[in-house]
Amino acid sequence: MFPSIQKKDYKVLELVRQREIQDSVTHTILQKLQVTENLILRLGLEKELNGHSGCVNCLEWNETGQVLASASDDKDIILWDPFRYEKKLVLHSGHRGNIFSVKFMPKSNDSILVSGAADCRIRVHDLTLSEPIFTCKCHKQRIKRIATVPSIPFLFWSAGEDGLFLQYDIRTPHVCKSNDHSVLVNLVYHTGCYAEGKCIAVNPRRPELIAIGANDAYVRMYDRRMIKLSQVPPSIHDNSNGANISTYRAGKGDPDDNIPLGSAQYFTAGHLRSRDGARSITTTYLTFSDDGNELLVNMGGEQIYLFDINDPNSSKIFFDSSLKYPGSIEHGQRLDEYYLKQNDIDDTDDFVDKNVKVLPPHIEEIKRLANEGFEEEKYSFAINLYNKAISNCPTAAVLFANRAAAYMKRAWDGDIYAALRDCKTTLLLDPEHVKAHFRLARCLFDLNRSIEADKVLKSFQQKFPEYASNSACRALKMDIKEAIDAGKDITQTRQAFLPLSEYEQEWRRNTIDYKMRFCGHCNTTTDIKEANFFGKMVVLTKEKFRI
């Protein structure tokens, strides 16, 4: 028997080894097979579930996918049998305001639900009892989101518009206004009295990582193992302007260093960071991918972004406009050297060697169609085709350069910054690309980075003197000079809007840029719109709706 056991063990080990080697291949295959274009085209409305008398703000599946919970402005929670299209239970929640979030507690056999609402209350419902397990009144403003994680059946978290993100343990009694320590993050301490919490999510594979969204352009991720829970601070709410007017340590940092400097990582789209405080941006929803490696974020009034939480060096913000201006091109410094410094890259040879100068025939055909779309001013059409070409040929400088031109012409929110990123990639692959170099200066100018645009343009004129007297070059040079003389550069005119803690300033300086951007419907009306993964590769957005 012993030899047969050894043989079996060997086969198991060999299978494990092969699985590890082929993980990346398997992941790619699964992406291709799980969600196909034909499947998407076949999707349609199966059934409308009628039961609520108000807008449905949130949906939640149980762990087995057999029960669907919905919660509404009518303050009811309904449990559905989604396959029979029937109500299983209508729960009158006891909330006195619109319910914004509902969650099943893991491992509870669907008997325990948590809800958060506009009445500033969190209620934990045991469906076997007539009364809630407890009602939490610690938040002083609306509760927008509740979060749970399957691997921890006794914890849940909340995000409130008072700037607080709380952690609860249902194994222990919770008494509001006591010495109970339940505050995980108090944004008021770091960003001032107008901070509002909007959403929260827990990494399903690494539950120590918690991401939160607020009423600004930054997505924050914390390692909660490093955080010391604190008490809910005293506060007074002024209903006349919606601000938390308590000045207790607003913008001055945690009183007891509850959140260590190394416990947080910030993410944002680079162009939103460059306009910090200049416009209203809110994170309306965020969620981790099933494998825990990516973070998907819906920015209210803007676009949807995907962030890689494991590889920060690959997504450095192109420039730094937060509080100081360290990222500048030195006199005589080559642009490719500058980009290497910006991205912690040691050598450009790897990039240049990978540049595909002769495109495969099918990619050349896609490029031709995209170019035709560009000439016909169908910029979104052209961008979609360039996207397709790049996904199949990701190291061709010409494709990135052409897409940059299309972005600049379309000029949607974030397009100029996307063009700037493409120009950077183009020059890494092909440092001699004339148009990408010039467009880079143009993008910087359009992003109100006049000083940096001036340095890039001067570098362009030195590198390509034959283009120095070009009419477009001379016109851009004049525009840049006028902007600098008028003091319109963002690095010179950044206003001090609200006090930021020293830690907040440091976290913002080390912000990570997005991996991918998704454009389409833009959420401009409410702050509870979602964006979710569909399979492993397609993103869907959700509007408020009735079921």
Coordinates of C-alpha atoms in Angstrom, one line a residue, residues 110-471:
D110 CA -30.3 34.6 7.3
S111 CA -32.0 35.4 10.7
I112 CA -30.0 38.6 11.5
L113 CA -30.2 41.7 9.4
V114 CA -28.5 45.1 9.9
S115 CA -30.0 48.2 8.5
G116 CA -28.8 51.9 8.4
A117 CA -31.1 54.8 7.5
A118 CA -31.6 58.6 7.3
D119 CA -32.8 58.7 10.9
C120 CA -29.2 58.3 12.0
R121 CA -30.0 54.9 13.4
I122 CA -28.5 51.5 12.9
R123 CA -30.8 48.6 13.8
V124 CA -29.8 44.9 14.2
H125 CA -32.9 42.7 13.5
D126 CA -33.2 39.1 14.7
L127 CA -36.0 37.8 12.6
T128 CA -36.8 35.2 15.3
L129 CA -37.6 38.0 17.8
S130 CA -40.2 40.8 17.7
E131 CA -37.7 43.6 18.7
P132 CA -34.3 44.6 17.3
I133 CA -31.2 43.2 19.1
F134 CA -30.1 46.8 19.5
T135 CA -30.5 50.2 18.1
C136 CA -27.4 52.3 17.7
K137 CA -27.7 56.1 18.0
C138 CA -23.9 56.9 17.9
H139 CA -24.1 58.6 14.5
K140 CA -25.3 62.2 14.4
Q141 CA -26.0 62.2 10.7
R142 CA -27.5 59.8 8.1
I143 CA -26.0 56.3 7.8
K144 CA -25.2 55.7 4.2
R145 CA -23.7 52.2 4.2
I146 CA -23.3 49.0 6.2
A147 CA -20.5 46.6 5.5
T148 CA -20.0 42.9 6.5
V149 CA -17.5 40.2 5.5
P150 CA -18.2 36.5 5.2
S151 CA -15.2 35.4 7.2
I152 CA -16.1 37.4 10.3
P153 CA -19.7 36.6 11.4
F154 CA -19.7 38.8 14.4
L155 CA -18.5 42.2 13.1
F156 CA -20.1 44.9 10.9
W157 CA -19.2 48.4 10.1
S158 CA -21.1 51.6 9.2
A159 CA -20.4 54.9 7.3
G160 CA -22.1 58.0 8.5
E161 CA -22.4 61.6 7.1
D162 CA -21.0 62.8 10.4
G163 CA -17.6 61.7 9.2
L164 CA -17.5 58.6 11.4
F165 CA -16.9 55.0 10.4
L166 CA -17.8 52.7 13.3
Q167 CA -17.1 49.0 14.0
Y168 CA -19.6 46.8 16.0
D169 CA -19.3 43.4 17.6
I170 CA -22.7 41.8 18.1
R171 CA -21.2 39.4 20.7
T172 CA -20.8 42.3 23.2
P173 CA -23.5 44.7 24.5
H174 CA -23.6 48.1 22.7
V175 CA -24.6 51.2 24.7
C176 CA -24.6 54.5 23.0
K177 CA -23.0 57.5 24.8
S178 CA -20.9 55.3 27.1
N179 CA -17.2 54.6 27.2
D180 CA -17.7 52.1 24.4
H181 CA -14.9 52.4 21.8
S182 CA -16.4 51.8 18.4
V183 CA -14.9 54.5 16.1
L184 CA -12.6 53.0 13.5
V185 CA -12.0 56.3 11.6
N186 CA -13.0 59.9 12.4
L187 CA -12.5 61.9 9.2
V188 CA -13.3 65.1 11.0
Y189 CA -10.1 64.8 12.9
H190 CA -8.1 64.8 9.6
T191 CA -10.1 66.8 7.0
G192 CA -12.2 69.2 9.0
C193 CA -15.7 69.7 10.2
Y194 CA -17.4 69.2 6.8
A195 CA -16.2 65.6 6.4
E196 CA -18.9 63.2 5.5
G197 CA -18.7 59.4 5.2
K198 CA -20.5 57.9 2.2
C199 CA -19.6 54.3 1.8
I200 CA -17.5 51.5 3.2
A201 CA -16.3 48.0 2.0
V202 CA -14.2 45.2 3.5
N203 CA -11.8 43.1 1.5
P204 CA -13.3 39.6 1.2
R205 CA -9.9 37.9 1.0
R206 CA -8.0 40.1 3.4
P207 CA -10.6 41.3 5.9
E208 CA -8.1 43.4 7.7
L209 CA -8.3 45.9 4.8
I210 CA -11.2 48.3 4.9
A211 CA -11.9 50.9 2.2
I212 CA -14.0 54.0 2.8
G213 CA -15.4 56.8 0.6
A214 CA -16.3 60.3 1.6
N215 CA -17.3 63.7 0.1
D216 CA -14.0 64.3 -1.6
A217 CA -11.9 62.8 -4.3
Y218 CA -9.9 60.4 -2.1
V219 CA -10.6 56.7 -1.5
R220 CA -9.0 55.6 1.7
M221 CA -7.9 52.1 2.6
Y222 CA -6.9 51.1 6.1
D223 CA -5.3 48.1 7.8
R224 CA -7.6 47.9 10.8
R225 CA -5.2 45.7 12.7
M226 CA -3.1 48.8 13.2
I227 CA -5.9 51.0 14.3
K228 CA -6.9 51.6 17.9
L229 CA -10.7 52.0 18.3
S230 CA -11.7 55.3 19.9
Q231 CA -14.8 56.9 21.5
V232 CA -17.4 58.8 19.6
P233 CA -16.5 62.5 20.1
P234 CA -18.9 65.1 21.4
S235 CA -20.5 67.1 18.6
I236 CA -23.3 69.5 17.8
H237 CA -25.0 69.6 14.4
D238 CA -26.0 72.8 12.8
N239 CA -29.0 72.1 10.5
S240 CA -28.8 75.5 8.8
N241 CA -25.7 74.6 6.7
G242 CA -25.3 70.8 7.1
A243 CA -21.9 71.1 8.8
N244 CA -20.7 69.4 11.9
I245 CA -19.8 72.5 13.8
S246 CA -17.9 70.9 16.6
T247 CA -14.4 72.3 16.4
Y248 CA -12.9 69.6 18.7
R249 CA -9.7 68.6 17.0
A250 CA -11.2 69.2 13.5
G251 CA -8.3 68.9 11.1
K252 CA -5.8 68.5 13.9
G253 CA -5.4 64.7 13.8
D254 CA -6.3 61.9 16.2
P255 CA -5.8 62.9 19.8
D256 CA -4.2 59.5 20.7
D257 CA -2.6 58.6 17.3
N258 CA -5.4 56.1 16.8
I259 CA -4.6 55.7 13.1
P260 CA -0.8 55.3 12.6
L261 CA 0.8 56.8 9.6
G262 CA 1.6 53.5 8.0
S263 CA -1.9 52.1 8.3
A264 CA -3.5 53.9 5.4
Q265 CA -3.2 54.1 1.6
Y266 CA -5.0 56.6 -0.5
F267 CA -6.3 56.3 -4.1
T268 CA -7.6 58.8 -6.5
A269 CA -7.7 59.8 -10.2
G270 CA -4.8 62.1 -10.8
H271 CA -6.9 64.9 -12.4
L272 CA -9.3 65.0 -9.4
R273 CA -6.4 65.4 -7.1
S274 CA -5.0 68.3 -9.1
R275 CA -8.3 70.1 -8.6
D276 CA -8.5 69.3 -4.9
G277 CA -11.2 71.5 -3.4
A278 CA -12.1 73.1 -6.7
R279 CA -15.3 71.1 -7.3
S280 CA -17.7 68.8 -5.5
I281 CA -16.7 65.2 -5.8
T282 CA -18.2 62.3 -3.7
T283 CA -17.4 58.6 -3.6
T284 CA -20.9 57.1 -3.9
Y285 CA -19.9 53.5 -3.8
L286 CA -16.8 51.2 -3.6
T287 CA -16.3 47.5 -3.6
F288 CA -13.4 45.0 -3.7
S289 CA -13.1 42.4 -6.4
D290 CA -13.7 38.7 -5.3
D291 CA -10.0 38.0 -5.3
G292 CA -9.4 41.1 -3.1
N293 CA -6.8 42.6 -5.5
E294 CA -8.8 45.5 -7.0
L295 CA -11.0 48.2 -5.7
L296 CA -13.8 49.6 -7.9
V297 CA -15.1 53.1 -7.2
N298 CA -18.0 55.2 -8.4
M299 CA -17.2 58.9 -8.2
G300 CA -20.4 61.0 -8.0
G301 CA -20.4 63.6 -10.8
E302 CA -17.5 61.9 -12.5
Q303 CA -16.5 58.5 -13.7
I304 CA -15.9 54.9 -12.4
Y305 CA -12.4 53.9 -11.5
L306 CA -10.5 50.6 -10.9
F307 CA -7.5 50.7 -8.5
D308 CA -4.9 48.0 -8.0
I309 CA -4.3 47.8 -4.3
N310 CA -1.2 45.5 -4.6
D311 CA 1.1 47.3 -7.1
P312 CA 1.3 50.9 -6.1
N313 CA 4.4 51.7 -8.1
S314 CA 2.7 50.9 -11.4
S315 CA 0.1 53.7 -10.8
K316 CA 2.0 56.7 -9.5
I317 CA 0.1 60.0 -9.9
F318 CA 1.8 61.8 -12.8
F319 CA 2.2 65.0 -10.8
D320 CA 1.7 66.1 -7.3
S321 CA -0.4 69.1 -6.6
S322 CA -1.1 68.4 -3.0
L323 CA 0.4 70.9 -0.6
K324 CA 3.8 70.9 -2.2
Y325 CA 5.3 70.6 -5.7
P326 CA 8.1 68.0 -5.8
G327 CA 7.5 66.6 -9.2
S328 CA 9.2 68.9 -11.7
I329 CA 11.5 68.4 -14.7
E330 CA 15.0 69.7 -13.9
H331 CA 16.9 71.8 -16.4
G332 CA 18.6 69.5 -19.0
Q333 CA 16.9 66.4 -17.7
R334 CA 15.6 64.1 -20.4
L335 CA 11.8 63.4 -20.4
D336 CA 12.3 59.6 -20.3
E337 CA 14.6 60.1 -17.2
Y338 CA 11.9 62.2 -15.6
Y339 CA 9.3 59.5 -16.2
L340 CA 11.5 56.8 -14.8
K341 CA 11.9 58.9 -11.6
Q342 CA 8.2 59.4 -11.4
N343 CA 7.5 55.6 -11.7
D344 CA 10.4 54.1 -9.8
I345 CA 11.7 52.5 -13.0
D346 CA 15.4 51.8 -13.4
D347 CA 15.8 51.6 -17.2
T348 CA 13.8 52.5 -20.3
D349 CA 15.4 49.8 -22.4
D350 CA 12.7 47.2 -21.4
F351 CA 10.0 49.6 -22.6
V352 CA 11.7 50.6 -25.9
D353 CA 12.5 47.0 -26.7
K354 CA 8.9 46.0 -26.3
N355 CA 7.5 48.7 -28.6
V356 CA 5.6 47.1 -31.5
K357 CA 6.4 49.2 -34.5
V358 CA 4.7 46.9 -37.1
L359 CA 1.2 46.0 -36.0
P360 CA -0.3 42.6 -36.8
P361 CA -2.8 42.9 -39.7
H362 CA -5.9 42.6 -37.6
I363 CA -4.7 45.3 -35.2
E364 CA -3.7 47.5 -38.1
E365 CA -7.3 47.2 -39.4
I366 CA -8.7 48.2 -36.1
K367 CA -6.4 51.2 -36.0
R368 CA -7.4 52.2 -39.5
L369 CA -11.1 52.1 -38.5
A370 CA -10.3 54.1 -35.4
N371 CA -8.4 56.7 -37.4
E372 CA -11.4 57.0 -39.7
G373 CA -13.6 57.6 -36.7
F374 CA -11.3 60.3 -35.4
E375 CA -11.3 62.1 -38.8
E376 CA -15.1 62.0 -38.8
E377 CA -15.0 63.5 -35.2
K378 CA -16.6 60.3 -33.7
Y379 CA -14.2 60.4 -30.8
S380 CA -15.9 58.0 -28.5
F381 CA -16.1 55.5 -31.4
A382 CA -12.4 55.9 -32.1
I383 CA -11.4 55.6 -28.4
N384 CA -13.4 52.3 -28.1
L385 CA -11.5 50.9 -31.1
Y386 CA -8.2 52.1 -29.8
N387 CA -9.1 50.4 -26.5
K388 CA -9.7 47.2 -28.3
A389 CA -6.4 47.4 -30.2
I390 CA -4.5 48.2 -27.1
S391 CA -6.0 45.3 -25.2
N392 CA -4.7 43.0 -27.9
C393 CA -1.4 44.8 -28.5
P394 CA -0.5 46.6 -25.2
T395 CA 3.0 47.8 -26.2
A396 CA 2.5 49.7 -29.4
A397 CA 3.4 53.4 -28.9
V398 CA 1.3 54.5 -31.9
L399 CA -1.9 53.2 -30.4
F400 CA -1.4 55.1 -27.1
A401 CA -0.4 58.2 -29.1
N402 CA -3.5 58.0 -31.3
R403 CA -5.8 57.4 -28.3
A404 CA -4.3 60.4 -26.5
A405 CA -5.3 62.6 -29.5
A406 CA -8.8 61.3 -29.4
Y407 CA -9.1 61.9 -25.7
M408 CA -7.9 65.5 -26.1
K409 CA -10.5 66.1 -28.8
R410 CA -13.4 64.5 -26.9
A411 CA -12.5 66.3 -23.7
W412 CA -14.9 64.7 -21.3
D413 CA -14.2 64.9 -17.5
G414 CA -10.8 63.1 -17.0
D415 CA -10.0 62.8 -20.7
I416 CA -7.2 65.3 -20.7
Y417 CA -5.5 63.5 -17.8
A418 CA -6.1 60.2 -19.6
A419 CA -4.4 61.7 -22.7
L420 CA -1.5 62.8 -20.5
R421 CA -1.1 59.2 -19.2
D422 CA -1.2 57.9 -22.8
C423 CA 1.5 60.4 -23.8
K424 CA 3.7 59.3 -20.9
T425 CA 3.3 55.6 -22.0
T426 CA 4.0 56.5 -25.6
L427 CA 7.2 58.3 -24.7
L428 CA 8.4 55.4 -22.5
L429 CA 7.9 53.0 -25.5
D430 CA 9.1 55.5 -28.1
P431 CA 11.1 58.5 -26.7
E432 CA 11.4 60.0 -30.2
H433 CA 7.7 60.3 -30.7
V434 CA 7.3 64.0 -31.6
K435 CA 3.5 64.4 -31.3
A436 CA 3.3 62.7 -27.9
H437 CA 6.0 65.0 -26.6
F438 CA 4.1 68.1 -27.8
R439 CA 0.7 66.8 -26.7
L440 CA 2.1 66.2 -23.2
A441 CA 2.9 69.9 -22.9
R442 CA -0.6 70.7 -24.2
C443 CA -2.2 68.4 -21.6
L444 CA -0.3 69.9 -18.8
F445 CA -1.3 73.4 -19.8
D446 CA -5.0 72.3 -20.1
L447 CA -4.7 70.8 -16.6
N448 CA -3.5 74.2 -15.3
R449 CA 0.0 72.9 -14.9
S450 CA 1.5 75.9 -16.7
I451 CA 5.0 75.8 -15.1
E452 CA 5.5 72.1 -15.8
A453 CA 4.0 72.6 -19.3
D454 CA 6.6 75.3 -19.9
K455 CA 9.4 73.0 -19.0
V456 CA 8.1 70.2 -21.1
L457 CA 7.7 72.5 -24.1
K458 CA 11.2 73.9 -23.7
S459 CA 12.5 70.3 -23.6
F460 CA 10.5 69.6 -26.8
Q461 CA 12.1 72.6 -28.5
Q462 CA 15.6 71.4 -27.5
K463 CA 15.0 67.9 -28.6
F464 CA 13.2 68.7 -31.8
P465 CA 14.5 72.2 -32.9
E466 CA 13.0 71.8 -36.4
Y467 CA 9.5 72.1 -34.8
A468 CA 10.4 75.0 -32.5
S469 CA 9.0 77.6 -34.9
N470 CA 5.9 75.6 -35.7
S471 CA 2.8 77.8 -35.4

